[in-house]
């Protein structure tokens, strides 16, 4: 019930959106304002600046200022639903949007460590004009992100005259996605880049290979445990590493992905994991495995040559100055082998490609050897590495401390200690670091327990921070969009704090719900919310969003052409016989469930994802799945839910309500029947549970006996989980209200319910 108290509190707060990252304006009330509707639909860029490319970033394919300006032109065209043009000029006309070189001393714009940056910019709004000047091409581009956010917040109102000068505190402002235990398509990866770029993220850490943990699940036969290598080699002798060719990125796919991200200021940092987490290698070559079969036996004469052969294949693909070789959670009793391996790989990668490597911080105690200072350490947990010691020893490092940075998609790691990982990014731990209200995290802050053991702001070795979304529960436990939902709020919040650092403007925690609601859906170049139309300034939604009735002229197979729609939504269907609804990401049909799911041949509703995982409607108690500490999780030893497939007979009125936290739940003829869910192994194979699936509505094609369809935004039109009578059935408000995402941080800041919310683990 605590979360529902938030609604009335939010109504009492005068919430004002702010850009993320926030900026500090010097306002000028003596000049006129900028009115977007009055401006010429042309972006002007200085000819002398247009061909400038950056040299200091990590990408090897830096776009020119003109190429960044073209991305900006596409984005502002989308957001305003107008056809903007881009023009190079020697001098600017009287009015409009102007792009060019930073006009003051660029050396004064630095990272927090004092090093000058090409990512700084000035943004000046005048009477009918906007000027964005960058210390480099990226700086100019980041300035366009601030302008677009200000336009979104203004929503058609004039922009007040003023000036801001801004630069990031840290160069590494990143997010990691585990694509080794869950397949993500190239189109999704590109959309995620566009989304993150809107908030000035600079790195996409792409974790390309991994396996389901060997201490969880049905592991009687280790070579049948799920593992994946998501890059498809061209060399014939390496094809054994691939198990599902249709779930891999080719070289052209990967280069297109990198180019797309580079044009939005984001560098892809690829990771190929070894010598741990590498069942993809040991299934191919079992003789290379240790007794724990996902660890390479580095003393085997073919082990390191095999890893080098893989890297030799892929290094030419990687358009970045730094790559990640994993090196996570090996056997500490083999420390010398481990250290020799990472040092040898560092030398190999550098001599072969000129690149530097990163590794995860891993405790490998040796009296004889030391990890090379040329290697960057990505700290993720105390006991594995110590950031202060790394700094003192002269290492470069990245802050991915699991207490604030980690998510485990769909389920936490209970009962694994020291701490479970939330299934959604924990905003509270960022705006209230170490559970101290108002102490906002930044990349210099690592230790939430001994709060005096931190790095100094701008410490010489600290490159910045990366949040991490792990697919530990396996490939069927989430959809790719659920990966986005997990990071959705974390990306803008972490980007803001890594940009601002200790010296910049803090996030307004009180206004954060309103800020996220205003900005998140409007990031241009993507439609991860899966709305029927691309986001635009001033767009109005209609109710219902979509209404379709089969007329006498409709064939049995009909094209609707609306793609998909994402949560929160209510989908009401009437059917007289079996039917199929088809979309690009899901299919909803009446099917006899497969024999591996049900032995009794039950005919029921089945959601099937594009990667062919079926989720039949299963019977659950309407009251189950509302554990506030473990959203959506139904423990198998504490549940009244049978989880059997639910028979569906015709004619039937079917209503599906979907929100991110509760998933997709179903009423048939106004009676609650259950939900679409997945079985998940928990902890160290000791706790088992069912978890919700939040599935998008398929709206592209109709086959069979569907007679009508109505799609509405929200849950039952009331913004609550419905029971058929328009009343609340669960304690979690819908995604999109801004409540369940950041209400926790709001209450902590207000100081009234902070202790209770922290106890909920949100």
XYZ file of C-alpha atoms in Angstrom:
762
model
C 0.000 0.000 0.000
C 2.950 2.347 0.440
C 3.391 2.939 -3.268
C -0.204 3.984 -3.631
C 0.340 6.690 -1.032
C 2.695 8.251 -3.536
C -0.103 9.221 -5.903
C -1.642 11.778 -3.578
C 1.774 13.097 -2.624
C 2.729 13.568 -6.253
C -0.389 15.576 -6.832
C 0.694 18.020 -4.145
C 4.119 18.630 -5.646
C 4.627 21.310 -8.299
C 6.800 19.122 -10.482
C 8.913 20.814 -13.122
C 10.853 18.779 -15.679
C 14.546 19.469 -16.077
C 16.942 18.357 -18.815
C 18.977 15.216 -18.096
C 21.843 15.815 -17.590
C 20.745 19.056 -15.886
C 22.274 22.333 -17.050
C 22.887 25.669 -15.357
C 21.387 28.587 -17.284
C 22.306 32.242 -17.163
C 19.049 33.840 -18.235
C 18.757 37.099 -20.168
C 15.380 38.739 -19.712
C 16.334 41.813 -21.766
C 16.221 40.008 -25.130
C 13.438 38.213 -26.937
C 12.813 34.497 -26.755
C 13.066 31.720 -29.340
C 9.775 30.514 -30.801
C 10.206 27.244 -32.645
C 7.157 27.759 -34.838
C 8.520 31.097 -36.109
C 12.006 29.824 -36.926
C 13.076 28.878 -40.456
C 13.089 25.103 -40.899
C 16.775 25.170 -41.810
C 19.740 24.312 -39.596
C 22.825 26.364 -40.453
C 26.319 25.013 -39.790
C 29.553 26.937 -40.241
C 31.397 25.669 -43.304
C 34.716 25.957 -41.458
C 33.398 23.649 -38.725
C 31.460 21.155 -40.822
C 34.413 18.876 -41.608
C 35.826 18.823 -38.056
C 36.168 15.336 -36.553
C 37.195 14.453 -33.014
C 40.465 12.698 -32.234
C 40.285 12.151 -28.451
C 37.314 9.801 -28.117
C 37.415 6.007 -28.233
C 35.746 5.540 -31.608
C 37.851 4.856 -34.701
C 35.040 6.127 -36.924
C 34.419 9.635 -35.559
C 31.641 11.447 -37.433
C 32.224 14.940 -38.730
C 30.319 17.880 -37.321
C 28.242 17.889 -40.511
C 27.316 14.228 -39.987
C 26.271 14.943 -36.406
C 24.287 17.903 -37.705
C 22.466 15.586 -40.126
C 21.474 13.335 -37.215
C 20.195 16.440 -35.423
C 18.221 17.423 -38.550
C 16.556 14.000 -38.637
C 15.731 14.191 -34.932
C 14.214 17.661 -34.937
C 12.230 16.746 -38.061
C 10.765 13.768 -36.206
C 9.996 15.659 -33.022
C 8.360 18.592 -34.805
C 6.812 16.580 -37.656
C 8.300 19.079 -40.085
C 10.766 18.753 -42.949
C 13.953 20.496 -41.792
C 16.955 21.052 -44.027
C 20.681 21.446 -43.286
C 22.805 24.103 -44.942
C 26.513 24.953 -44.699
C 27.150 28.697 -44.605
C 30.103 31.065 -44.317
C 28.108 33.387 -42.064
C 24.833 32.990 -40.233
C 21.605 34.686 -41.359
C 19.471 36.857 -39.089
C 17.501 34.066 -37.426
C 17.379 30.319 -36.963
C 19.365 27.464 -35.383
C 23.141 27.804 -35.838
C 25.878 25.215 -35.247
C 29.579 25.941 -35.042
C 32.803 26.140 -33.054
C 32.877 27.001 -29.369
C 33.541 30.737 -29.330
C 35.580 31.122 -26.120
C 38.759 29.408 -24.910
C 38.066 25.702 -25.445
C 40.859 24.683 -23.086
C 38.754 25.981 -20.206
C 36.220 23.211 -20.745
C 37.655 20.081 -19.128
C 36.704 16.787 -17.562
C 36.703 16.751 -13.773
C 40.320 15.546 -13.823
C 41.354 18.767 -15.602
C 41.956 17.213 -19.035
C 40.477 19.226 -21.909
C 37.532 17.694 -23.727
C 36.011 17.749 -27.190
C 32.633 17.064 -25.554
C 32.045 20.575 -24.215
C 29.554 23.016 -25.701
C 27.849 26.359 -25.327
C 24.145 26.845 -26.008
C 22.852 30.396 -26.368
C 19.221 31.300 -26.967
C 18.411 34.761 -28.246
C 15.657 36.640 -30.014
C 14.699 34.167 -32.748
C 18.103 32.456 -32.663
C 19.817 29.472 -31.121
C 23.581 28.989 -31.301
C 25.328 25.744 -30.332
C 29.103 25.789 -30.340
C 31.173 22.699 -29.617
C 34.767 22.278 -28.478
C 34.587 19.309 -30.843
C 32.047 17.677 -33.113
C 30.661 15.595 -30.232
C 30.383 18.648 -28.018
C 28.231 20.340 -30.631
C 26.107 17.184 -30.879
C 25.609 17.001 -27.103
C 24.448 20.607 -27.248
C 21.752 19.580 -29.720
C 20.537 16.998 -27.172
C 20.086 19.763 -24.606
C 18.203 21.885 -27.126
C 15.892 19.011 -28.083
C 15.155 18.286 -24.431
C 14.382 21.955 -23.789
C 12.012 21.921 -26.756
C 10.294 18.788 -25.449
C 9.893 20.340 -21.999
C 8.598 23.618 -23.472
C 6.081 21.637 -25.592
C 5.480 24.495 -28.009
C 6.057 27.404 -25.624
C 8.893 29.878 -26.350
C 12.389 29.102 -25.074
C 13.582 31.791 -22.682
C 16.703 33.670 -23.721
C 19.874 32.661 -21.938
C 23.200 30.871 -22.154
C 24.727 27.715 -20.723
C 28.261 26.335 -20.969
C 28.625 22.650 -20.215
C 31.114 19.773 -20.291
C 31.076 16.221 -18.898
C 32.885 15.301 -15.713
C 33.842 11.855 -17.065
C 34.492 10.487 -20.538
C 33.029 7.022 -19.815
C 29.294 7.297 -19.305
C 28.047 3.899 -20.272
C 25.627 1.005 -20.066
C 26.235 -2.730 -20.519
C 23.825 -5.268 -21.959
C 24.337 -9.015 -21.527
C 23.803 -10.384 -25.041
C 25.551 -13.639 -24.178
C 22.585 -15.137 -22.318
C 19.808 -13.446 -24.286
C 19.602 -12.651 -28.009
C 19.077 -8.993 -28.957
C 18.485 -8.008 -32.580
C 20.562 -5.417 -34.407
C 17.534 -3.157 -34.775
C 16.922 -3.230 -31.011
C 20.582 -2.487 -30.263
C 20.460 0.545 -32.560
C 17.286 1.826 -30.944
C 18.901 1.466 -27.526
C 21.857 3.543 -28.756
C 19.529 6.284 -29.938
C 17.737 6.281 -26.593
C 20.925 6.445 -24.514
C 22.431 9.124 -26.737
C 19.522 11.461 -25.976
C 20.865 11.627 -22.403
C 24.537 11.970 -23.459
C 25.668 8.403 -22.766
C 29.006 7.822 -24.486
C 29.586 4.025 -24.396
C 27.608 0.866 -25.127
C 29.396 -2.086 -23.484
C 28.228 -5.065 -25.570
C 28.713 -8.320 -23.617
C 28.685 -10.694 -26.597
C 29.298 -14.134 -25.079
C 28.344 -15.968 -21.880
C 26.444 -18.938 -20.484
C 23.752 -19.782 -17.981
C 25.413 -20.153 -14.554
C 26.437 -23.742 -13.924
C 25.254 -23.560 -10.310
C 21.648 -22.967 -11.380
C 19.104 -24.940 -13.349
C 19.139 -28.442 -14.790
C 22.863 -28.995 -15.111
C 23.132 -32.781 -15.154
C 24.554 -32.514 -18.671
C 26.852 -29.488 -18.746
C 27.099 -29.360 -22.530
C 23.347 -28.757 -22.761
C 23.406 -25.716 -20.503
C 22.524 -22.571 -22.439
C 25.463 -20.611 -23.816
C 25.742 -18.150 -26.622
C 28.226 -16.375 -28.852
C 26.401 -13.533 -30.563
C 28.972 -12.608 -33.252
C 29.119 -14.837 -36.332
C 32.713 -15.449 -37.520
C 33.486 -15.595 -41.219
C 36.392 -18.065 -40.863
C 35.322 -21.645 -41.526
C 37.530 -23.024 -38.755
C 35.684 -20.969 -36.113
C 32.121 -21.997 -36.943
C 32.098 -24.500 -34.071
C 31.685 -21.639 -31.636
C 28.224 -20.866 -33.050
C 25.169 -22.847 -31.928
C 22.299 -20.665 -33.263
C 23.414 -18.927 -36.477
C 20.080 -17.091 -36.775
C 20.832 -15.388 -33.440
C 24.155 -13.826 -34.395
C 25.385 -10.559 -35.841
C 27.372 -10.764 -39.053
C 30.285 -8.433 -39.676
C 28.098 -6.146 -41.764
C 25.436 -6.169 -39.009
C 27.998 -5.265 -36.372
C 29.641 -2.541 -38.428
C 26.235 -1.023 -39.183
C 25.464 -1.130 -35.444
C 28.751 0.629 -34.611
C 28.247 3.256 -37.323
C 24.718 3.948 -36.135
C 25.912 4.431 -32.558
C 28.890 6.578 -33.603
C 26.531 8.967 -35.410
C 24.883 9.509 -32.033
C 28.102 9.978 -30.058
C 28.143 6.444 -28.610
C 31.127 4.076 -28.939
C 30.450 0.331 -28.844
C 32.856 -1.457 -26.486
C 32.664 -5.176 -27.417
C 33.398 -7.901 -24.903
C 34.339 -11.527 -25.644
C 34.480 -13.427 -22.351
C 37.378 -15.723 -21.393
C 38.822 -17.625 -19.554
C 35.621 -17.929 -17.472
C 31.988 -17.884 -18.583
C 32.976 -19.561 -21.841
C 30.872 -22.671 -22.409
C 30.580 -21.486 -25.995
C 34.253 -22.420 -26.355
C 34.371 -25.531 -24.171
C 31.292 -27.101 -25.821
C 33.135 -26.692 -29.104
C 36.446 -27.953 -27.685
C 35.716 -29.948 -24.489
C 39.365 -30.812 -24.041
C 40.033 -27.165 -23.137
C 37.759 -27.185 -20.054
C 38.626 -27.426 -16.384
C 36.499 -29.522 -14.031
C 34.114 -26.555 -13.849
C 33.210 -26.773 -17.487
C 32.771 -23.063 -18.242
C 36.400 -22.346 -17.264
C 39.224 -22.726 -19.758
C 42.219 -24.786 -18.733
C 44.852 -22.159 -19.479
C 47.630 -24.696 -19.083
C 46.338 -26.639 -22.084
C 48.587 -25.845 -25.069
C 45.608 -25.051 -27.324
C 43.675 -22.833 -24.898
C 45.321 -19.444 -25.415
C 45.876 -20.007 -29.181
C 42.123 -20.674 -29.484
C 41.270 -17.427 -27.691
C 43.763 -15.532 -29.861
C 42.263 -17.056 -33.009
C 38.834 -15.787 -31.984
C 40.176 -12.307 -31.280
C 42.132 -12.288 -34.558
C 38.835 -12.855 -36.361
C 36.951 -10.080 -34.621
C 39.514 -7.360 -33.904
C 39.186 -5.958 -37.461
C 35.447 -5.607 -36.815
C 35.826 -3.465 -33.712
C 35.944 0.268 -34.447
C 37.164 1.297 -31.009
C 40.450 2.018 -29.258
C 39.487 -0.197 -26.308
C 37.978 -3.687 -26.128
C 36.945 -5.919 -23.241
C 38.283 -9.466 -22.858
C 36.100 -10.359 -19.853
C 38.475 -12.294 -17.568
C 35.767 -12.542 -14.931
C 35.399 -14.979 -12.000
C 38.158 -17.439 -12.777
C 39.664 -19.908 -10.307
C 41.716 -17.964 -7.694
C 43.857 -21.041 -7.059
C 45.176 -20.613 -10.603
C 46.140 -16.968 -10.162
C 49.480 -17.189 -11.989
C 47.841 -18.802 -15.017
C 45.158 -16.130 -14.983
C 47.529 -13.161 -14.692
C 49.799 -14.565 -17.390
C 46.758 -14.936 -19.640
C 45.441 -11.370 -19.254
C 48.924 -9.892 -19.676
C 49.556 -11.994 -22.764
C 46.195 -11.011 -24.231
C 46.906 -7.356 -23.522
C 50.148 -7.563 -25.477
C 48.529 -9.591 -28.256
C 45.577 -7.243 -28.740
C 47.807 -4.172 -28.654
C 50.420 -5.519 -31.060
C 47.741 -6.834 -33.427
C 45.388 -3.865 -33.485
C 46.827 -1.046 -31.370
C 43.911 -1.385 -28.947
C 43.925 -1.377 -25.163
C 42.004 -3.971 -23.159
C 39.624 -3.876 -20.235
C 38.934 -6.713 -17.794
C 36.517 -7.208 -14.916
C 38.077 -6.825 -11.499
C 38.745 -10.383 -10.297
C 40.517 -11.531 -7.141
C 43.508 -13.578 -8.321
C 46.143 -13.485 -5.541
C 49.686 -14.142 -6.694
C 53.072 -13.737 -5.040
C 54.832 -13.797 -8.385
C 52.882 -11.840 -10.993
C 50.998 -8.567 -11.348
C 48.346 -7.526 -13.839
C 49.843 -5.048 -16.304
C 49.184 -1.345 -15.638
C 48.226 -1.058 -19.311
C 45.011 -2.953 -18.537
C 41.883 -1.063 -17.453
C 40.039 -2.684 -14.536
C 36.242 -2.538 -14.462
C 35.449 -2.749 -10.759
C 32.192 -4.533 -9.985
C 32.413 -5.878 -6.437
C 34.470 -5.510 -3.261
C 36.346 -8.727 -2.616
C 37.134 -8.853 -6.330
C 38.914 -5.488 -6.537
C 39.465 -2.349 -4.471
C 39.057 0.943 -6.366
C 41.235 2.961 -3.982
C 44.034 0.413 -4.267
C 43.673 0.332 -8.054
C 44.004 4.115 -8.172
C 46.993 4.071 -5.843
C 48.643 1.355 -7.938
C 48.299 3.374 -11.124
C 45.537 1.468 -12.940
C 42.858 2.917 -15.137
C 39.467 1.877 -13.813
C 35.732 2.035 -14.482
C 33.044 2.173 -11.783
C 30.489 -0.637 -12.152
C 30.112 -1.334 -8.419
C 27.256 -3.825 -8.287
C 25.473 -2.149 -5.358
C 24.397 0.756 -7.557
C 25.127 -0.469 -11.119
C 23.736 -3.995 -11.467
C 20.403 -5.439 -12.530
C 19.506 -9.098 -12.983
C 16.764 -9.090 -15.578
C 13.509 -10.592 -14.354
C 14.813 -12.015 -11.031
C 17.360 -11.053 -8.430
C 19.931 -13.554 -7.159
C 18.256 -14.419 -3.861
C 19.587 -15.939 -1.689
C 23.060 -15.184 -3.039
C 24.853 -12.614 -0.892
C 26.225 -9.950 -0.354
C 23.207 -8.398 -2.031
C 20.491 -9.319 -4.506
C 20.415 -7.453 -7.786
C 17.133 -5.710 -8.584
C 15.308 -6.593 -11.791
C 14.839 -2.879 -12.558
C 17.513 -0.243 -12.152
C 17.463 1.061 -8.580
C 17.118 4.834 -8.933
C 17.041 5.268 -5.163
C 20.632 4.074 -4.846
C 21.706 6.800 -7.273
C 19.851 9.755 -5.808
C 20.461 8.542 -2.239
C 23.891 6.941 -2.313
C 24.695 4.665 0.651
C 21.056 5.144 1.722
C 21.815 8.741 2.697
C 18.935 10.971 1.541
C 20.048 13.578 -0.965
C 23.617 12.285 -1.406
C 23.674 11.803 -5.149
C 26.009 9.176 -6.553
C 28.714 10.088 -9.069
C 31.519 7.976 -10.611
C 33.933 8.772 -7.770
C 31.635 7.001 -5.278
C 32.158 3.244 -4.994
C 31.751 2.101 -1.410
C 28.217 2.248 0.064
C 29.335 0.685 3.367
C 32.554 2.437 4.365
C 31.584 5.783 2.928
C 34.979 7.371 3.599
C 36.670 4.920 1.184
C 36.020 6.701 -2.116
C 38.098 8.220 -4.883
C 38.644 11.934 -5.157
C 36.508 13.654 -7.806
C 38.328 13.435 -11.107
C 40.904 10.928 -9.844
C 43.489 10.386 -12.547
C 42.705 6.710 -13.112
C 38.917 6.955 -13.025
C 37.488 6.869 -16.544
C 33.876 6.981 -15.417
C 31.026 4.538 -14.896
C 28.941 1.854 -16.608
C 25.646 0.396 -15.379
C 25.032 -3.269 -16.194
C 21.944 -5.304 -17.128
C 22.557 -9.042 -16.802
C 20.481 -11.781 -18.432
C 21.362 -14.283 -15.697
C 17.980 -16.000 -15.813
C 18.496 -17.148 -19.374
C 17.165 -16.506 -22.877
C 13.462 -17.197 -22.236
C 13.140 -15.234 -18.982
C 12.825 -11.863 -20.717
C 11.937 -10.277 -23.993
C 14.433 -7.842 -25.455
C 12.080 -4.998 -24.612
C 12.081 -6.126 -20.986
C 15.843 -5.526 -21.136
C 15.023 -1.957 -22.124
C 12.407 -1.606 -19.369
C 15.003 -2.663 -16.786
C 17.448 0.063 -17.872
C 14.963 2.680 -19.010
C 15.257 4.949 -15.984
C 18.820 3.974 -15.130
C 20.245 5.210 -18.412
C 19.125 8.858 -18.078
C 19.815 8.976 -14.338
C 23.318 7.476 -14.542
C 24.121 9.528 -17.634
C 23.148 12.669 -15.746
C 25.264 11.886 -12.701
C 28.292 10.724 -14.720
C 28.090 13.919 -16.796
C 27.686 16.245 -13.805
C 30.082 14.494 -11.434
C 30.736 16.271 -8.167
C 30.969 19.707 -9.760
C 27.813 19.823 -11.869
C 24.111 20.324 -11.310
C 22.301 17.669 -9.274
C 19.157 15.925 -10.399
C 16.028 17.407 -8.888
C 14.765 14.276 -7.139
C 11.406 15.870 -6.374
C 10.820 16.543 -10.064
C 12.364 13.330 -11.367
C 9.068 11.469 -11.969
C 7.784 14.331 -14.104
C 11.147 14.705 -15.847
C 11.285 11.043 -16.838
C 7.672 11.046 -17.973
C 8.393 14.057 -20.176
C 11.702 12.941 -21.693
C 11.817 9.141 -21.828
C 9.148 8.595 -24.511
C 10.458 11.480 -26.613
C 14.002 10.324 -27.323
C 14.242 10.578 -31.121
C 15.440 7.828 -33.437
C 13.731 5.007 -31.524
C 10.355 3.643 -30.534
C 11.262 1.304 -27.672
C 7.969 2.062 -25.958
C 6.334 0.600 -29.092
C 3.766 3.317 -29.614
C 1.616 3.516 -32.743
C 3.326 6.716 -33.895
C 6.830 8.068 -33.373
C 7.026 10.567 -30.497
C 6.582 14.207 -31.411
C 6.174 17.516 -29.601
C 2.556 18.375 -28.897
C 1.154 15.016 -30.038
C -2.140 14.041 -28.434
C -3.258 10.479 -27.747
C -6.762 9.236 -28.425
C -8.967 6.789 -26.529
C -9.277 4.109 -27.638
C -5.990 4.028 -29.490
C -7.240 1.415 -31.942
C -10.634 -0.134 -32.583
C -11.209 -2.847 -35.168
C -14.283 -4.899 -36.018
C -14.453 -7.612 -38.627
C -16.979 -6.570 -41.245
C -18.592 -8.685 -43.889
C -15.945 -7.577 -46.377
C -12.969 -8.721 -44.312
C -11.166 -11.866 -45.343
C -10.152 -14.460 -42.780
C -6.596 -13.128 -43.011
C -6.462 -9.351 -42.634
C -3.626 -6.840 -42.434
C -3.932 -4.189 -39.730
C -0.479 -2.685 -40.250
C 0.061 -1.270 -36.763
C 3.129 -3.270 -35.724
C 3.275 -3.534 -31.925
C 2.133 -1.606 -28.883
C 3.980 -1.699 -25.569
C 2.854 -1.418 -21.947
C 0.906 -0.114 -20.251
C -2.068 -1.180 -22.324
C -5.417 -2.952 -22.222
C -6.276 -5.182 -25.187
C -9.861 -6.409 -25.405
C -10.705 -9.152 -27.903
C -13.880 -10.987 -28.881
C -13.454 -14.291 -30.683
C -15.780 -16.982 -31.960
C -13.117 -19.523 -32.980
C -9.324 -19.971 -32.902
C -7.403 -16.929 -34.103
C -3.889 -15.540 -34.480
C -2.706 -11.965 -33.961
C 0.693 -11.352 -35.535
C 3.220 -8.606 -34.836
C 6.934 -8.118 -35.516
C 7.911 -9.200 -31.979
C 5.089 -11.394 -30.702
C 2.258 -13.602 -31.882
C -0.893 -14.193 -29.833
C -2.926 -17.251 -30.742
C -5.217 -19.977 -29.485
C -3.035 -23.075 -29.592
C -2.633 -26.488 -28.113
C 0.386 -25.970 -25.921
C 3.507 -28.004 -26.754
C 3.988 -31.371 -25.060
C 7.002 -30.113 -23.166
C 4.744 -27.555 -21.473
C 1.564 -29.527 -20.871
C 0.780 -33.213 -21.153
C -2.990 -32.825 -21.382
C -3.166 -31.025 -24.719
C -4.818 -27.907 -23.303
C -6.055 -25.422 -25.896
C -5.234 -21.988 -24.544
C -3.947 -18.532 -25.333
C -0.243 -18.575 -26.186
C 2.077 -15.607 -26.639
C 5.081 -16.566 -28.780
C 8.054 -14.240 -29.139
C 10.057 -13.700 -32.309
C 12.786 -15.976 -30.947
C 10.190 -18.798 -30.719
C 9.711 -19.025 -26.959
C 6.045 -19.898 -26.165
C 4.284 -18.505 -23.082
C 0.873 -20.127 -22.544
C -1.717 -18.526 -20.323
C -1.242 -20.132 -16.900
C -3.606 -20.130 -13.958
C -2.496 -17.898 -11.105
C -4.184 -16.417 -8.104
C -5.135 -12.816 -8.647
C -3.393 -11.956 -5.390
C -0.094 -13.682 -6.237
C 2.868 -11.921 -7.836
C 2.755 -8.759 -5.765
C 5.762 -9.286 -3.499
C 7.073 -5.694 -3.272
C 10.630 -6.874 -2.695
C 10.597 -9.145 -5.763
C 8.209 -7.591 -8.317
C 6.219 -10.126 -10.315
C 7.764 -13.149 -8.627
C 5.594 -16.041 -7.386
C 7.585 -18.363 -5.161
C 6.803 -22.026 -5.799
C 6.840 -22.871 -2.084
C 4.564 -20.028 -1.010
C 1.849 -19.813 -3.627
C -1.763 -20.778 -4.152
C -1.278 -20.634 -7.917
C -1.272 -23.957 -9.824
C 0.395 -22.504 -12.974
C -1.382 -24.970 -15.267
C -2.309 -23.906 -18.819
C -5.827 -22.406 -18.802
C -8.457 -23.864 -21.183
C -10.160 -21.231 -23.339
C -13.450 -22.028 -25.111
C -15.504 -20.031 -27.600
C -17.162 -17.652 -27.910
C -14.971 -15.613 -25.566
C -14.350 -12.045 -24.512
C -10.666 -11.772 -23.628
C -9.054 -8.826 -21.904
C -5.270 -8.602 -21.531
C -3.777 -5.913 -19.315
C -0.034 -5.376 -19.447
C 2.309 -3.265 -17.395
C 6.019 -3.765 -16.872
C 5.840 -4.795 -13.218
C 2.759 -7.049 -13.253
C 3.266 -8.363 -16.784
C 0.466 -9.538 -19.083
C -2.601 -10.674 -17.129
C -5.823 -12.094 -18.567
C -9.561 -11.988 -17.896
C -11.927 -14.217 -19.906
C -15.624 -13.279 -19.870
C -14.835 -10.869 -17.013
C -13.281 -13.555 -14.808
C -9.593 -13.441 -13.895
C -7.772 -16.456 -15.346
C -4.036 -15.938 -14.949
C -1.005 -14.537 -16.686
C 1.772 -15.284 -19.147
C 4.876 -16.223 -17.173
C 8.215 -18.024 -17.103
C 9.764 -20.553 -14.721
C 13.021 -19.304 -13.231
C 15.719 -21.083 -11.246
C 16.790 -19.000 -8.279
C 19.829 -18.572 -6.107
C 22.235 -21.508 -6.175
C 19.585 -23.849 -7.558
C 17.693 -23.673 -4.262
C 14.766 -21.285 -4.835
C 12.360 -21.649 -7.741
C 9.728 -19.238 -8.938
C 7.444 -18.115 -11.707
C 7.835 -14.585 -13.035
C 5.667 -12.344 -15.152
C 6.182 -11.670 -18.856
C 5.389 -8.148 -20.077
C 4.559 -8.833 -23.726
C 3.819 -6.242 -26.385
C 0.504 -6.360 -28.205
C 0.821 -7.719 -31.784
C -1.147 -5.513 -34.185
C 0.106 -6.240 -37.683
C -2.055 -9.078 -39.015
C -5.206 -10.973 -38.003
C -5.994 -14.570 -38.884
C -8.997 -16.723 -38.006
C -11.964 -16.125 -35.753
C -11.199 -12.786 -34.143
C -14.300 -10.596 -34.415
C -13.193 -7.365 -32.722
C -10.224 -5.694 -31.060
C -9.946 -2.597 -28.885
C -6.585 -1.230 -27.707
C -6.474 1.310 -24.886
C -3.515 3.018 -23.221
C -3.081 2.145 -19.555
C -4.779 -0.523 -17.489
C -8.594 -0.531 -17.682
C -8.434 3.145 -18.567
C -7.833 3.874 -14.888
C -4.090 3.414 -14.607
C -4.510 0.478 -12.222
C -4.353 -3.272 -12.576
C -7.942 -4.333 -13.191
C -10.079 -7.222 -12.014
C -12.889 -6.703 -14.479
C -14.710 -4.191 -12.284
C -12.239 -1.351 -12.636
C -10.798 -1.880 -9.182
C -7.230 -2.306 -8.055
C -5.866 -5.825 -7.620
C -2.168 -5.235 -7.046
C -0.054 -2.728 -5.158
C 2.048 -1.628 -8.141
C 0.993 1.304 -10.347
C 1.471 1.098 -14.104
C 4.592 1.992 -16.002
C 4.071 5.326 -17.674
C 2.591 6.977 -14.599
C 6.085 7.747 -13.365
C 5.074 6.437 -9.963
C 6.532 2.977 -9.655
C 9.742 4.081 -11.330
C 10.884 6.895 -9.099
C 8.309 7.394 -6.381
C 10.749 5.706 -4.028
C 13.402 8.321 -4.523
C 10.823 11.066 -4.208
C 9.610 9.817 -0.849
C 13.121 9.292 0.464
C 13.956 12.873 -0.396
C 10.754 14.057 1.259
C 11.897 12.112 4.308
C 8.575 10.520 5.237
C 8.623 6.951 4.026
C 12.260 6.418 3.171
C 12.926 3.643 5.653
C 9.886 1.650 4.561
C 10.714 2.034 0.882
C 14.325 1.008 1.438
C 13.120 -2.109 3.232
C 11.146 -2.975 0.102
C 14.413 -3.077 -1.825
C 13.207 -0.705 -4.552
